[in-house]
Tab-separated table of C-alpha atoms and ligand atoms in Angstrom:
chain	number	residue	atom	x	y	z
A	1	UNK	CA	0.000	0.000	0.000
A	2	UNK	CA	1.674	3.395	-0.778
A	3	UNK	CA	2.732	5.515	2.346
A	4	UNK	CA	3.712	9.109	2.586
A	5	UNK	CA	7.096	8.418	1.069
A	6	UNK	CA	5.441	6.761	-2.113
A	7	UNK	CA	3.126	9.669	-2.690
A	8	UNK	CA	5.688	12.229	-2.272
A	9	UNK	CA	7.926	10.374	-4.412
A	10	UNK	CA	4.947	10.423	-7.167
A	11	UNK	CA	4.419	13.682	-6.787
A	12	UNK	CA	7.772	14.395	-7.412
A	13	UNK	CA	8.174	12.465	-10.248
A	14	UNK	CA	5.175	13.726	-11.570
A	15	UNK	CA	6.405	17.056	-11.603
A	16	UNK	CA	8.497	17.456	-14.169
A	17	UNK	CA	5.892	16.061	-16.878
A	18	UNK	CA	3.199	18.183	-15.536
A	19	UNK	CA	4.766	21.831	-13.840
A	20	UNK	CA	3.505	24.663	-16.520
A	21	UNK	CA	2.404	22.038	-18.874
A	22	UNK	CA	-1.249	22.495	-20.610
A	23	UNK	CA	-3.714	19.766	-20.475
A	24	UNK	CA	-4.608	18.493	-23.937
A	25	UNK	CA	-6.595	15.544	-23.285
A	26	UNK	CA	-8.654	14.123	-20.648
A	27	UNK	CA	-10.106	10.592	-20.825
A	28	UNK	CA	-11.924	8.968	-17.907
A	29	UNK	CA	-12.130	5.564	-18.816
A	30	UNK	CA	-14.869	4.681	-15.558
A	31	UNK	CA	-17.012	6.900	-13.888
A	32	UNK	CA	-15.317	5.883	-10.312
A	33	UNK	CA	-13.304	4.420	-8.119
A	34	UNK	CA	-13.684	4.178	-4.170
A	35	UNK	CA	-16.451	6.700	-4.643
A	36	UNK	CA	-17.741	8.265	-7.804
A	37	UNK	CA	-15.329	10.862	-9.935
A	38	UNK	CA	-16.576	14.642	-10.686
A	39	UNK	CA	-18.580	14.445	-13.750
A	40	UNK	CA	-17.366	17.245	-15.338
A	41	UNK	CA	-13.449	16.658	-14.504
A	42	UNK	CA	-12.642	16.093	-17.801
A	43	UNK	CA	-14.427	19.272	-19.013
A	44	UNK	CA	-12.500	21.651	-16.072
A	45	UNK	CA	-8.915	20.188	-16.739
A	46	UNK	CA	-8.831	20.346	-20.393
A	47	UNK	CA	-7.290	23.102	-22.004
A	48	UNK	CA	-6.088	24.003	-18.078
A	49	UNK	CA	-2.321	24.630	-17.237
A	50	UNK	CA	-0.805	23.011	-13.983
A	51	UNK	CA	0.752	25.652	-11.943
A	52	UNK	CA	1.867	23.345	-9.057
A	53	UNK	CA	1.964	20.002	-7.473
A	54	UNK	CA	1.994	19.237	-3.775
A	55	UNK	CA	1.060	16.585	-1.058
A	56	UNK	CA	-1.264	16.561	2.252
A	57	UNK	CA	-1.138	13.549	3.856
A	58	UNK	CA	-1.179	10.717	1.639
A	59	UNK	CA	-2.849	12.647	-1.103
A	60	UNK	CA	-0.882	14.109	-4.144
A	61	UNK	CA	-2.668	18.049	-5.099
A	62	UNK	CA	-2.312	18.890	-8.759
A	63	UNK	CA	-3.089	22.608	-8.736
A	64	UNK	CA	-4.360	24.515	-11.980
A	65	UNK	CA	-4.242	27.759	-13.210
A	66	UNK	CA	-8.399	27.347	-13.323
A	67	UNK	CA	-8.198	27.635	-9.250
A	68	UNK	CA	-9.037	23.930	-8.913
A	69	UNK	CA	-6.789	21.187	-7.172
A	70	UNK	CA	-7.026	17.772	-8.838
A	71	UNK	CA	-6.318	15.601	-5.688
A	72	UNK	CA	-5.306	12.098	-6.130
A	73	UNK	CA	-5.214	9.013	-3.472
A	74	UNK	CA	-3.500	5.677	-4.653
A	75	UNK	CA	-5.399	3.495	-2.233
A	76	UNK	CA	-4.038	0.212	-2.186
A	77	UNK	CA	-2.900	-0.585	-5.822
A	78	UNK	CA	-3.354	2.843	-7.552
A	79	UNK	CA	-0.026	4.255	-9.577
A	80	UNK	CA	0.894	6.662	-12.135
A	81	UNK	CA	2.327	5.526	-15.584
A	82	UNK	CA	4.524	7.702	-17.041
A	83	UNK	CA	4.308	7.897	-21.436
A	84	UNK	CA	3.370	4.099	-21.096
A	85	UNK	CA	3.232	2.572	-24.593
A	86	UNK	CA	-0.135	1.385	-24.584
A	87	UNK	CA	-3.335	2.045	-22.756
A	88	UNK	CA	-3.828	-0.816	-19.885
A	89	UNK	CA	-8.125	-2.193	-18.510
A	90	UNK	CA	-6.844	-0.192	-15.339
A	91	UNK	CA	-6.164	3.049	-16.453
A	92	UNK	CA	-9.073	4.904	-15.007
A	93	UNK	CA	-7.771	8.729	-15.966
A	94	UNK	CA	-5.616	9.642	-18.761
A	95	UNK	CA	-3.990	12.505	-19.268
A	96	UNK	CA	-2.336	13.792	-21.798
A	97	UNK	CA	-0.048	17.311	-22.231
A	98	UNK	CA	0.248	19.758	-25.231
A	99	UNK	CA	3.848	18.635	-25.141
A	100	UNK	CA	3.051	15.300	-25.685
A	101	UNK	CA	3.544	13.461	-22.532
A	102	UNK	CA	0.681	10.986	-21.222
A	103	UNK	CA	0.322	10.156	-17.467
A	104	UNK	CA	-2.160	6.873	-16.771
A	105	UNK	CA	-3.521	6.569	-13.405
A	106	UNK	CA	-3.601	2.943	-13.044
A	107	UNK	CA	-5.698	1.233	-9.888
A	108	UNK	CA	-6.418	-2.548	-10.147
A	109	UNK	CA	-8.510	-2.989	-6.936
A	110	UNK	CA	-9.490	0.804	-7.098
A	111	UNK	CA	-9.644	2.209	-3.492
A	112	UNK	CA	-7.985	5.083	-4.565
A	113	UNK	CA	-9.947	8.071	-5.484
A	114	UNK	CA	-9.571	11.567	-7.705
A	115	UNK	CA	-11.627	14.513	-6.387
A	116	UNK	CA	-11.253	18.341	-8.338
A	117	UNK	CA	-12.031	20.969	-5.617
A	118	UNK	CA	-11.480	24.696	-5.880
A	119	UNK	CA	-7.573	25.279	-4.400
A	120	UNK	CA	-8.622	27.961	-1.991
A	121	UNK	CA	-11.314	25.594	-0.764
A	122	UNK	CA	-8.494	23.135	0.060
A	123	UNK	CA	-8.283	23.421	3.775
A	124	UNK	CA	-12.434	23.112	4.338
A	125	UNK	CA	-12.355	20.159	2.264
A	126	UNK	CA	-13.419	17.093	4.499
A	127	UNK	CA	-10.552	15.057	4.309
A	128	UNK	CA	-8.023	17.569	5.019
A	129	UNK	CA	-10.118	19.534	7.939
A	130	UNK	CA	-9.209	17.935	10.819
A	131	UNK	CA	-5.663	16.804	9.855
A	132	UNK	CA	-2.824	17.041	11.888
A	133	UNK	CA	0.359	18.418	11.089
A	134	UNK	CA	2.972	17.147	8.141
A	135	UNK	CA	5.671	15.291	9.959
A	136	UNK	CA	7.546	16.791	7.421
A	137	UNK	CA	6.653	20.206	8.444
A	138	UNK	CA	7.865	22.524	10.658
A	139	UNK	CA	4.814	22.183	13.713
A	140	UNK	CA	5.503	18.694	14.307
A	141	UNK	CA	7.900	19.125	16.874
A	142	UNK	CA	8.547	17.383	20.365
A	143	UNK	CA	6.834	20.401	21.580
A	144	UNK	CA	3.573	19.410	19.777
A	145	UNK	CA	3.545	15.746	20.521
A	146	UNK	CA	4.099	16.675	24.227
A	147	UNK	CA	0.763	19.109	24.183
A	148	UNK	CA	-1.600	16.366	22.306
A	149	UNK	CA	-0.043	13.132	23.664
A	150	UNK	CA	-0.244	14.780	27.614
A	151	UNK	CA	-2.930	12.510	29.473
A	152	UNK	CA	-3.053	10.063	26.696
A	153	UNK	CA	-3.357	6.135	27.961
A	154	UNK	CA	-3.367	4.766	24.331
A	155	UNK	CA	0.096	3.276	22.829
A	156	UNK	CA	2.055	5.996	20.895
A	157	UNK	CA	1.431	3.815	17.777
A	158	UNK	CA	-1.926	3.778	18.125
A	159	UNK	CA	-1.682	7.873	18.520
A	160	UNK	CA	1.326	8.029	15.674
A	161	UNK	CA	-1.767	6.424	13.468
A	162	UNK	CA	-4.406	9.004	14.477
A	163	UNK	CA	-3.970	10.888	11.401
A	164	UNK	CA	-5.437	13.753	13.171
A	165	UNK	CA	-2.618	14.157	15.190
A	166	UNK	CA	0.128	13.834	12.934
A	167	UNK	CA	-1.491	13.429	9.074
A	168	UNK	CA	0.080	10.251	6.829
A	169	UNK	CA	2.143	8.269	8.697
A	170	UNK	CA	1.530	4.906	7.809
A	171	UNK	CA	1.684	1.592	9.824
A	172	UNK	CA	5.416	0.790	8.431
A	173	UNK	CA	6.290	3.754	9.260
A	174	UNK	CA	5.174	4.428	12.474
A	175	UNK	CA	6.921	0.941	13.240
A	176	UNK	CA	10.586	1.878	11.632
A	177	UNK	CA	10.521	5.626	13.282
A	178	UNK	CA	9.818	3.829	16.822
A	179	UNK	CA	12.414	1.703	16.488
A	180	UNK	CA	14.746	4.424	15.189
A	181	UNK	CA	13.921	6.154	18.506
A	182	UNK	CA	13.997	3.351	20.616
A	183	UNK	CA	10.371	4.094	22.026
A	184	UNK	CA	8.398	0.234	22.972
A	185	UNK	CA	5.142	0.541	20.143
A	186	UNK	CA	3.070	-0.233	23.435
A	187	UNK	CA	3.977	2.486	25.610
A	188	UNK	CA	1.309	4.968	26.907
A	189	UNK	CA	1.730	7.743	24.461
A	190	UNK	CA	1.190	10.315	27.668
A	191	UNK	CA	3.871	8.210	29.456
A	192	UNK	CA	6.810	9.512	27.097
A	193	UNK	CA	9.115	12.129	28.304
A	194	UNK	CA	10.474	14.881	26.356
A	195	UNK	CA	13.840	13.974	25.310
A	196	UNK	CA	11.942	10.592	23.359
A	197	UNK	CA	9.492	12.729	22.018
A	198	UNK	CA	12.556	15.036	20.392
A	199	UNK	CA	14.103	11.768	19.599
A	200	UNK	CA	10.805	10.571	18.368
A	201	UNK	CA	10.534	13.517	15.631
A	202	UNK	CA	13.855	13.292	14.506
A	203	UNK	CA	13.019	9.488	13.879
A	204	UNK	CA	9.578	10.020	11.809
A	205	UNK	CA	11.368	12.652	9.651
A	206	UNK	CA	14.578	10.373	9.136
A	207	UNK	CA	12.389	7.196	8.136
A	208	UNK	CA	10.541	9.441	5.733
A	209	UNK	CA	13.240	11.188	4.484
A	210	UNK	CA	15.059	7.790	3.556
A	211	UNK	CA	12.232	6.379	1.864
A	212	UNK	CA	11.482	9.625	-0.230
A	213	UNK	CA	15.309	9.402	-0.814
A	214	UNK	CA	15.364	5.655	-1.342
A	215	UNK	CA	12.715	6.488	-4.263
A	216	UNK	CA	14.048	9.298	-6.057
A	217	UNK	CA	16.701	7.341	-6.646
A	218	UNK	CA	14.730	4.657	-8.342
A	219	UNK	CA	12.837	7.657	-10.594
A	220	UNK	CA	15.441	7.150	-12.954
A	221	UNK	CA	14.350	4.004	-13.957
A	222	UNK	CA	10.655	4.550	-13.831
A	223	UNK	CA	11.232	7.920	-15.301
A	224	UNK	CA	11.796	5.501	-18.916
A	225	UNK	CA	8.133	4.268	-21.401
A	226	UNK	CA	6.049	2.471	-19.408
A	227	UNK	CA	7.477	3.321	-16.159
A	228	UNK	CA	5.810	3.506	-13.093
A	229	UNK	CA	5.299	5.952	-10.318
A	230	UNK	CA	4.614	5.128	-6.686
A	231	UNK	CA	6.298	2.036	-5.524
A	232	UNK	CA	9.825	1.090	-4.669
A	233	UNK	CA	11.794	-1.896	-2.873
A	234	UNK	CA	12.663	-0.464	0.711
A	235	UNK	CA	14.664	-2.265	3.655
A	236	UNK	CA	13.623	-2.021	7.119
A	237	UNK	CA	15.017	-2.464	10.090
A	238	UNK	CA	11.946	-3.908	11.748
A	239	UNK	CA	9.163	-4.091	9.807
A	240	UNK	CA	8.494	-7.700	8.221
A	241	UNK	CA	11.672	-8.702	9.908
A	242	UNK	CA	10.048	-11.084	12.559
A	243	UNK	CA	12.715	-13.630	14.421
A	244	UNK	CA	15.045	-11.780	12.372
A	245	UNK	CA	18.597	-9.909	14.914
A	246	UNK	CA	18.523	-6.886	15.597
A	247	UNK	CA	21.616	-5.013	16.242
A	248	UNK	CA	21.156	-4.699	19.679
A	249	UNK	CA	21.469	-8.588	19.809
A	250	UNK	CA	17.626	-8.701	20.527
A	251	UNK	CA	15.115	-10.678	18.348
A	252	UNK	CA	12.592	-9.054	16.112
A	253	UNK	CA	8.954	-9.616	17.406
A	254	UNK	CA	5.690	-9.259	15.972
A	255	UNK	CA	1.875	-8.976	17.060
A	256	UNK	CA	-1.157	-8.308	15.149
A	257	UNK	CA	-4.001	-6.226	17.170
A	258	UNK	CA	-6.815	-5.572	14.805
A	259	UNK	CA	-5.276	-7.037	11.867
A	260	UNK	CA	-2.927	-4.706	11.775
A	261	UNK	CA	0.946	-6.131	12.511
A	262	UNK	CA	3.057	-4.248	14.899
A	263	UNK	CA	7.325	-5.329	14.467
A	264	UNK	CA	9.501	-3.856	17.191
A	265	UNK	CA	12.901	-5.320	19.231
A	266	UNK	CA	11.500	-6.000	23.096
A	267	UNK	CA	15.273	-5.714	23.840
A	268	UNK	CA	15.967	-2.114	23.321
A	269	UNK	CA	13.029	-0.843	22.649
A	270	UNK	CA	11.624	0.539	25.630
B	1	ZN	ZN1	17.231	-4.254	19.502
């Protein structure tokens, strides 16, 4: 499932096809995916010029100089093909530039969704209201998690997860950037004192930053015909690493509460 990282590094690599390029083309090829599409998407992005792209959360913003954000979620299997050679039965959108370039928005199991909502409406728009902070950004600080995680009894994974108190962070994540800070996944978030909340921050933005890093390096290749945005091999420390060492000398462990696997080292993790 993409993460932060994987939508940032779309976004990114969608930049350089889209940024001041003119819309041509528009073809919808359903009329939705996890929830029905704008009808008349095709109508307001053709002939419209992308002035910027950007992320919130796990949701890549294509702005337009027609004051409307094109905002884009991957789901679980959605990606972005990059001048692919031929048209694929999952290409829901296609887009095409006045330049010539053609960017397919490919979802198999389509959870993802596409939404076109007037830019300066972004911050009303339900999904993005009651968001936290970008880990990324300059408010999440130690500072901040101490204010919203004081008097909290649930696990600081559980509260790393509430997106609105710190917006995308991802299960994988959330399990790498604990370990990073050597913070147990199980510990009372309002139980953690301030130097592990510092250490905590530096952790979420490290993990992140790696990834994002890990993936621009891989643009390259996708950057080629029938390349693809979004997805990219990534080692872990913890994650998926059950029974596996960990440097410490401790022994990866793994539980599942609500289908959802947690991976942390009981050894130094505390
Ligand atoms: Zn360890």
């Amino acid at each position: 499932m993409p993460e932060l990282p994987e939508v940032e590094t779309t976004v990114r690599g969608l930049a350089p096809v889209l940024e001041g390029q003119a819309i041509a083309r528009v073809t919808l090829r359903r009329a939705d995916l996890r929830r029905p599409m704008p009808h008349d998407l095709g109508q307001r992005l053709t002939g419209a010029t992308v002035t910027a792209l950007g992320r919130r959360a796990k949701y890549g913003l294509i702005d337009t100089d027609r004051g409307d954000t094109l905002i884009f979620h991957l789901g679980m299997s959605g990606r972005w093909r990059v001048d692919p050679a031929e048209i694929l039965p999952h290409d829901h959108l296609v887009l095409e530039t006045r330049a010539g370039r053609r960017l397919a928005l490919n979802d198999p199991r389509r959870f993802g969704s596409l939404d076109l909502v007037p830019t300066a409406e972004l911050a009303e728009w339900p999904a993005f209201k009651a968001l936290g902070p970008e880990p990324l950004g300059p408010d999440f600080t130690g500072a901040y998690l101490a204010t919203v995680l004081d008097g909290r009894s649930a696990s600081i994974k559980t509260l790393l997860l509430d997106q609105r108190l710190v917006a995308g962070l991802g299960n994988i994540y959330v399990c790498e950037a604990l370990y990073e800070a050597r913070i147990a996944p199980t510990r009372p978030g309002g139980k953690i004192g301030r130097a592990a909340l510092d250490r905590l921050v530096v952790a979420v933005r490290e993990v992140l930053e790696a990834a994002i890093a890990a993936g621009g390096s891989t643009l390259r290749d996708y950057a080629r015909p029938d390349g693809e945005l979004g997805y990219f091999s990534k080692q872990f420390q913890v994650y998926g690493r059950e029974g596996q060492p960990c440097a410490c000398g401790g022994i990866v462990a793994r539980r599942v509460d609500g289908g959802r696997s947690t991976f942390w080292c009981p050894a130094c993790q505390k």
